[in-house]
């Protein structure tokens, strides 16, 4: 058992290697994206710096075991809510309106910080704590206890969603909902309760979509939906008809990915041989850069990396005997899966465009640090439980 207690033997090297590959992918893609010349900043150097900060975050979180994480859960959750509330009431000098949203604290000579990115990880831990504590106090499941669990999970999630929507930031709100849905699915709540809830949610979504397409004036009048928000839906369904306005980014993204064909332009012209100008190509549309530079093969490799990452986190959640850790794994899987599907889906026209980055690859300090916090939780699981999960010693 001594070898299992060594620090080096308790590190999750598979996860570390996958993150290293994503780091290399991010550096190559951002370097290529900078050739468009939209900004004068060197985003590659900044991304390397944020990755270094992320490694420090992982090194800090890995030392916390499940009991310690439970103790700080509500302090972290409360701190996240405080930052989101402060963002709403902060003056424009500290939290300016950028692209129609008040989502960042902007500090001179430091940069911008987006609190909602950290709130995602805080919410994962909070929901895991709520679900675990509920089952410990209610070992016998009934319809009443299941409904009570749903109410608690819903209330914990609704608080940050309400603050995020005040910015407004629909994309982040959808991520928080995805995390909630993932935890609910594995929380043991009876399908007698979940089926009508999800069916009702689907019916509401379908009804809203109907009004968006055929009677948008009703949504404008009674729900206060803005005209530009409808434009995102219309340009998604028919981007070439809106190519000069709201459909500009999508048409350029489709052109970039399509022009990459099978092997991409980098094979012949080298990295940076891109020809399609695409705004925000270093952040939200980084996958379009990968598609143009490295084609279908390069894009497939990136998707495979995310599949391996999610598979590894799934295996970690199944190996641990700690329910709190299992819920954390589910929350992290839900968050990353939604990010990947939404980001890649919007670049190829399958889903509407939202400001959701591609995890670990898109440029962004707050996004990367938030994701590295989540990875720190996964590293912590293996660090504190590896000797119990994998050792054959008794």
Coordinates of C-alpha atoms in Angstrom, one line a residue:
X1 CA 0.0 0.0 0.0
X2 CA 3.0 2.4 0.4
X3 CA 3.4 2.9 -3.3
X4 CA -0.2 4.0 -3.5
X5 CA 0.4 6.8 -1.0
X6 CA 3.1 8.5 -3.0
X7 CA 2.1 11.7 -4.6
X8 CA 3.2 10.7 -8.0
X9 CA 1.2 7.5 -8.0
X10 CA -2.0 9.3 -7.2
X11 CA -2.0 11.7 -10.1
X12 CA -4.4 11.0 -13.0
X13 CA -1.8 10.9 -15.8
X14 CA -4.4 10.0 -18.4
X15 CA -6.4 13.2 -17.7
X16 CA -3.2 15.2 -17.6
X17 CA -2.2 13.9 -21.0
X18 CA -5.6 14.6 -22.5
X19 CA -5.4 18.2 -21.2
X20 CA -1.9 18.6 -22.7
X21 CA -3.2 17.5 -26.1
X22 CA -6.1 20.0 -25.8
X23 CA -3.5 22.7 -24.8
X24 CA -1.4 22.0 -27.9
X25 CA -4.5 22.0 -30.1
X26 CA -5.6 25.4 -28.6
X27 CA -2.2 26.9 -29.2
X28 CA -2.0 25.8 -32.8
X29 CA -5.6 26.9 -33.5
X30 CA -5.2 30.3 -31.8
X31 CA -1.9 30.9 -33.6
X32 CA -3.7 30.3 -36.9
X33 CA -6.7 32.4 -36.0
X34 CA -4.4 35.4 -35.3
X35 CA -3.5 35.5 -39.0
X36 CA -6.9 37.1 -39.7
X37 CA -5.5 40.3 -38.1
X38 CA -8.8 41.3 -36.4
X39 CA -7.0 42.2 -33.2
X40 CA -3.5 43.4 -32.4
X41 CA -3.3 41.3 -29.2
X42 CA -1.1 38.2 -29.0
X43 CA -3.8 35.8 -27.8
X44 CA -1.5 32.8 -28.0
X45 CA 0.8 34.1 -25.3
X46 CA -2.2 35.1 -23.1
X47 CA -3.7 31.6 -23.6
X48 CA -0.4 30.0 -22.5
X49 CA -0.5 32.2 -19.4
X50 CA -4.1 31.3 -18.6
X51 CA -3.2 27.6 -19.0
X52 CA -0.4 28.1 -16.5
X53 CA -2.8 29.7 -14.1
X54 CA -5.2 26.8 -14.7
X55 CA -2.5 24.3 -13.7
X56 CA -2.1 26.3 -10.4
X57 CA -5.8 26.1 -9.9
X58 CA -5.8 22.3 -10.4
X59 CA -2.8 22.0 -8.0
X60 CA -4.8 23.8 -5.3
X61 CA -8.1 22.0 -5.8
X62 CA -6.5 18.5 -5.9
X63 CA -5.6 18.7 -2.2
X64 CA -9.3 18.9 -1.2
X65 CA -11.1 15.7 -0.4
X66 CA -14.8 15.2 -0.6
X67 CA -15.4 16.2 3.1
X68 CA -13.5 19.4 2.6
X69 CA -15.3 20.2 -0.7
X70 CA -18.6 19.7 1.1
X71 CA -17.6 22.2 3.8
X72 CA -16.7 25.0 1.3
X73 CA -19.6 24.3 -1.1
X74 CA -21.9 27.0 0.1
X75 CA -19.2 29.5 0.6
X76 CA -18.1 29.0 -3.1
X77 CA -21.7 29.0 -4.3
X78 CA -22.5 32.2 -2.3
X79 CA -19.4 33.9 -3.6
X80 CA -20.4 33.1 -7.1
X81 CA -23.9 34.6 -6.6
X82 CA -22.4 37.6 -5.0
X83 CA -20.2 38.2 -8.0
X84 CA -23.1 37.8 -10.4
X85 CA -25.2 40.2 -8.3
X86 CA -22.3 42.7 -8.1
X87 CA -22.0 42.5 -11.9
X88 CA -25.6 43.6 -12.4
X89 CA -25.4 46.6 -10.1
X90 CA -21.8 47.6 -11.0
X91 CA -21.3 50.9 -12.9
X92 CA -20.4 50.8 -16.6
X93 CA -16.8 51.8 -15.8
X94 CA -16.3 48.5 -14.0
X95 CA -18.8 46.3 -15.9
X96 CA -19.4 47.8 -19.4
X97 CA -22.0 46.6 -21.8
X98 CA -20.2 44.5 -24.4
X99 CA -22.0 43.2 -27.5
X100 CA -25.4 43.8 -25.8
X101 CA -24.5 42.0 -22.5
X102 CA -23.1 43.1 -19.1
X103 CA -21.2 39.9 -18.4
X104 CA -17.6 41.0 -17.6
X105 CA -15.8 42.9 -15.0
X106 CA -13.2 44.9 -16.9
X107 CA -10.1 45.9 -14.8
X108 CA -7.5 48.1 -16.4
X109 CA -4.1 46.5 -16.9
X110 CA -5.5 43.1 -15.8
X111 CA -8.2 42.2 -18.3
X112 CA -11.8 41.1 -18.1
X113 CA -13.3 38.5 -15.8
X114 CA -16.6 36.7 -16.5
X115 CA -18.0 35.4 -13.1
X116 CA -20.6 33.1 -14.8
X117 CA -17.8 30.8 -16.0
X118 CA -16.8 30.1 -12.4
X119 CA -20.5 29.8 -11.3
X120 CA -20.8 26.7 -13.6
X121 CA -18.3 24.8 -11.4
X122 CA -19.7 26.2 -8.2
X123 CA -23.1 25.0 -9.2
X124 CA -21.9 21.5 -10.0
X125 CA -20.5 21.1 -6.5
X126 CA -23.6 22.6 -4.9
X127 CA -26.0 20.3 -6.8
X128 CA -23.8 17.3 -5.9
X129 CA -23.9 18.3 -2.3
X130 CA -27.7 18.8 -2.3
X131 CA -28.3 15.4 -4.0
X132 CA -25.9 13.5 -1.7
X133 CA -27.2 15.1 1.5
X134 CA -30.8 14.5 0.4
X135 CA -30.3 10.8 -0.1
X136 CA -28.4 10.5 3.2
X137 CA -31.3 12.0 5.0
X138 CA -34.0 10.1 3.0
X139 CA -32.7 6.5 2.5
X140 CA -36.3 5.4 1.6
X141 CA -37.4 6.9 -1.7
X142 CA -41.0 8.1 -2.2
X143 CA -42.8 10.4 -4.6
X144 CA -42.7 13.0 -1.9
X145 CA -39.0 12.8 -1.4
X146 CA -38.3 12.8 -5.1
X147 CA -40.4 16.0 -5.6
X148 CA -38.6 17.6 -2.6
X149 CA -35.3 16.8 -4.2
X150 CA -36.3 18.3 -7.5
X151 CA -37.5 21.5 -5.8
X152 CA -34.1 21.8 -4.0
X153 CA -32.1 21.2 -7.1
X154 CA -34.3 23.6 -9.1
X155 CA -34.0 26.4 -6.5
X156 CA -30.2 26.1 -6.3
X157 CA -30.0 26.4 -10.1
X158 CA -32.6 29.1 -10.6
X159 CA -30.8 31.6 -8.4
X160 CA -27.7 31.9 -10.7
X161 CA -29.9 31.6 -13.9
X162 CA -31.9 34.6 -12.9
X163 CA -28.8 36.7 -12.3
X164 CA -27.2 35.5 -15.5
X165 CA -30.3 36.3 -17.5
X166 CA -30.2 39.9 -16.2
X167 CA -27.0 40.4 -18.1
X168 CA -28.5 38.9 -20.4
X169 CA -26.6 35.7 -21.3
X170 CA -28.8 33.0 -22.7
X171 CA -25.9 30.7 -23.6
X172 CA -24.6 30.4 -20.0
X173 CA -28.1 29.9 -18.7
X174 CA -28.6 26.9 -21.0
X175 CA -25.3 25.5 -19.7
X176 CA -26.5 25.8 -16.1
X177 CA -29.8 24.1 -17.2
X178 CA -27.8 21.3 -18.9
X179 CA -25.9 20.7 -15.6
X180 CA -29.1 20.5 -13.7
X181 CA -30.7 18.1 -16.1
X182 CA -27.6 15.8 -16.0
X183 CA -27.7 15.7 -12.2
X184 CA -31.4 15.0 -12.1
X185 CA -31.1 12.1 -14.5
X186 CA -28.7 10.2 -12.2
X187 CA -30.3 11.4 -8.9
X188 CA -32.8 8.5 -8.8
X189 CA -35.9 10.6 -9.2
X190 CA -38.8 8.5 -10.5
X191 CA -39.6 8.6 -14.2
X192 CA -43.3 9.0 -13.1
X193 CA -42.3 12.5 -12.2
X194 CA -39.6 13.2 -14.8
X195 CA -41.6 12.1 -17.9
X196 CA -44.4 14.7 -17.6
X197 CA -41.9 17.4 -16.6
X198 CA -39.7 16.9 -19.6
X199 CA -42.7 16.4 -21.9
X200 CA -44.1 19.7 -20.7
X201 CA -40.8 21.4 -21.2
X202 CA -40.6 20.1 -24.7
X203 CA -44.1 21.3 -25.4
X204 CA -43.3 24.8 -24.1
X205 CA -40.1 25.0 -26.2
X206 CA -42.0 23.9 -29.3
X207 CA -44.7 26.5 -28.7
X208 CA -42.2 29.2 -28.3
X209 CA -40.4 28.1 -31.5
X210 CA -43.8 28.3 -33.3
X211 CA -44.4 31.8 -32.1
X212 CA -40.8 32.8 -33.1
X213 CA -41.3 31.7 -36.6
X214 CA -44.9 32.7 -37.3
X215 CA -46.1 35.1 -34.6
X216 CA -43.1 37.0 -33.2
X217 CA -45.1 40.1 -32.4
X218 CA -46.8 38.2 -29.5
X219 CA -43.5 37.4 -27.9
X220 CA -42.3 41.0 -28.3
X221 CA -45.5 42.3 -26.7
X222 CA -45.9 39.9 -23.8
X223 CA -42.4 38.5 -23.1
X224 CA -40.3 41.5 -24.1
X225 CA -38.2 39.6 -26.6
X226 CA -36.1 41.9 -28.7
X227 CA -36.1 41.9 -32.5
X228 CA -32.4 41.2 -32.7
X229 CA -32.9 38.0 -30.7
X230 CA -35.3 36.8 -33.4
X231 CA -32.6 37.5 -36.0
X232 CA -30.4 34.8 -34.5
X233 CA -33.1 32.2 -35.2
X234 CA -33.9 33.5 -38.7
X235 CA -30.3 33.7 -39.7
X236 CA -29.7 30.2 -38.4
X237 CA -32.5 28.7 -40.4
X238 CA -31.6 30.7 -43.6
X239 CA -28.1 32.2 -43.1
X240 CA -27.5 33.1 -46.7
X241 CA -30.6 35.4 -46.8
X242 CA -29.0 37.3 -43.8
X243 CA -25.4 37.0 -45.0
X244 CA -24.8 40.8 -44.7
X245 CA -26.1 41.0 -41.2
X246 CA -27.0 38.4 -38.5
X247 CA -26.0 35.5 -40.8
X248 CA -22.5 36.8 -41.6
X249 CA -20.6 34.7 -39.1
X250 CA -22.4 31.5 -39.9
X251 CA -22.0 31.8 -43.7
X252 CA -18.3 32.6 -43.2
X253 CA -18.0 29.7 -40.8
X254 CA -19.6 27.3 -43.3
X255 CA -17.3 28.6 -46.0
X256 CA -14.2 28.1 -43.9
X257 CA -15.0 24.6 -42.8
X258 CA -16.1 23.6 -46.3
X259 CA -13.0 25.0 -47.9
X260 CA -10.8 22.8 -45.6
X261 CA -12.2 19.7 -47.3
X262 CA -10.5 16.5 -46.2
X263 CA -7.0 17.4 -45.1
X264 CA -7.2 21.2 -44.7
X265 CA -5.1 24.0 -46.1
X266 CA -2.2 23.7 -43.6
X267 CA -1.1 20.5 -45.3
X268 CA 0.1 22.4 -48.4
X269 CA 0.4 26.0 -47.2
X270 CA 1.5 25.5 -43.6
X271 CA -0.3 26.7 -40.4
X272 CA -1.8 30.1 -41.0
X273 CA -2.7 29.4 -44.7
X274 CA -6.3 30.4 -44.0
X275 CA -8.1 32.5 -46.6
X276 CA -11.5 33.0 -45.1
X277 CA -11.9 36.1 -42.8
X278 CA -14.0 35.2 -39.8
X279 CA -14.7 37.5 -36.8
X280 CA -14.0 36.1 -33.3
X281 CA -12.2 33.2 -34.9
X282 CA -9.9 32.9 -31.9
X283 CA -12.8 32.4 -29.5
X284 CA -16.3 31.3 -30.3
X285 CA -15.5 30.2 -33.9
X286 CA -12.2 28.4 -33.2
X287 CA -13.6 25.2 -34.6
X288 CA -14.1 26.9 -37.9
X289 CA -10.3 27.7 -38.0
X290 CA -9.5 24.0 -37.2
X291 CA -11.9 22.9 -40.0
X292 CA -10.3 25.2 -42.6
X293 CA -6.7 24.5 -41.5
X294 CA -6.9 20.8 -40.9
X295 CA -10.0 19.7 -42.7
X296 CA -12.3 16.8 -41.8
X297 CA -9.4 14.7 -40.4
X298 CA -8.2 17.4 -38.1
X299 CA -11.7 18.2 -36.9
X300 CA -12.4 14.5 -36.3
X301 CA -9.3 14.3 -34.1
X302 CA -10.5 17.2 -32.0
X303 CA -13.9 15.7 -31.6
X304 CA -12.2 12.4 -30.6
X305 CA -10.2 14.2 -28.0
X306 CA -13.4 15.4 -26.3
X307 CA -14.9 11.9 -26.6
X308 CA -11.8 10.4 -24.8
X309 CA -12.0 13.2 -22.1
X310 CA -15.7 12.5 -21.5
X311 CA -15.1 8.8 -21.5
X312 CA -12.4 9.1 -18.9
X313 CA -14.5 11.3 -16.6
X314 CA -17.4 8.8 -17.0
X315 CA -15.1 6.0 -16.0
X316 CA -13.8 8.0 -13.0
X317 CA -17.4 8.6 -11.9
X318 CA -18.2 4.9 -12.2
X319 CA -15.0 3.8 -10.4
X320 CA -15.5 5.9 -7.3
X321 CA -17.6 4.6 -4.4
X322 CA -18.3 8.2 -3.3
X323 CA -21.8 9.4 -4.4
X324 CA -20.7 13.0 -4.0
X325 CA -17.9 12.5 -6.5
X326 CA -20.2 10.7 -8.9
X327 CA -22.5 13.6 -9.0
X328 CA -19.6 15.9 -9.6
X329 CA -18.5 13.8 -12.6
X330 CA -22.0 13.9 -14.0
X331 CA -22.1 17.7 -13.7
X332 CA -18.8 18.1 -15.4
X333 CA -19.7 15.7 -18.2
X334 CA -23.0 17.6 -18.7
X335 CA -21.2 21.0 -18.8
X336 CA -18.5 19.9 -21.3
X337 CA -20.9 17.9 -23.5
X338 CA -23.3 20.8 -23.8
X339 CA -20.4 23.2 -24.6
X340 CA -18.9 20.9 -27.3
X341 CA -22.2 20.1 -29.0
X342 CA -23.4 23.7 -28.9
X343 CA -20.1 25.3 -30.1
X344 CA -19.4 22.8 -32.9
X345 CA -23.1 22.7 -33.8
X346 CA -23.3 26.4 -34.2
X347 CA -20.2 26.6 -36.4
X348 CA -21.7 24.0 -38.9
X349 CA -25.2 25.4 -38.8
X350 CA -26.9 22.6 -36.9
X351 CA -27.7 24.8 -33.9
X352 CA -28.3 28.6 -33.4
X353 CA -25.3 30.8 -32.6
X354 CA -24.6 31.5 -29.0
X355 CA -21.6 32.9 -27.2
X356 CA -20.5 29.5 -25.9
X357 CA -16.8 28.7 -26.3
X358 CA -15.2 25.4 -27.2
X359 CA -13.8 24.1 -23.9
X360 CA -10.0 24.2 -23.4
X361 CA -9.5 25.3 -27.0
X362 CA -11.2 28.7 -27.5
X363 CA -9.3 31.7 -26.2
X364 CA -10.6 33.1 -22.9
X365 CA -9.1 33.4 -19.4
X366 CA -12.4 33.0 -17.4
X367 CA -13.7 30.1 -19.5
X368 CA -10.4 28.3 -19.3
X369 CA -10.0 28.8 -15.5
X370 CA -13.6 27.7 -14.9
X371 CA -13.0 24.5 -16.9
X372 CA -9.7 23.9 -15.1
X373 CA -11.5 24.3 -11.8
X374 CA -13.8 21.5 -13.0
X375 CA -10.8 19.4 -14.0
X376 CA -9.3 20.0 -10.6
X377 CA -12.3 18.3 -9.1
X378 CA -11.8 15.3 -11.3
X379 CA -8.1 15.2 -10.4
X380 CA -9.1 15.3 -6.8
X381 CA -11.3 12.2 -7.1
X382 CA -8.4 10.1 -8.5
X383 CA -5.9 11.7 -6.1
X384 CA -7.9 10.8 -2.9
X385 CA -9.5 7.6 -4.1
X386 CA -7.2 5.9 -6.5
X387 CA -5.7 3.5 -3.9
X388 CA -9.3 2.3 -3.1
X389 CA -10.5 2.1 -6.6
X390 CA -7.6 0.4 -8.3
X391 CA -5.5 -1.3 -5.7
X392 CA -5.8 -5.1 -5.2
X393 CA -4.4 -4.9 -1.7
X394 CA -6.7 -5.3 1.2

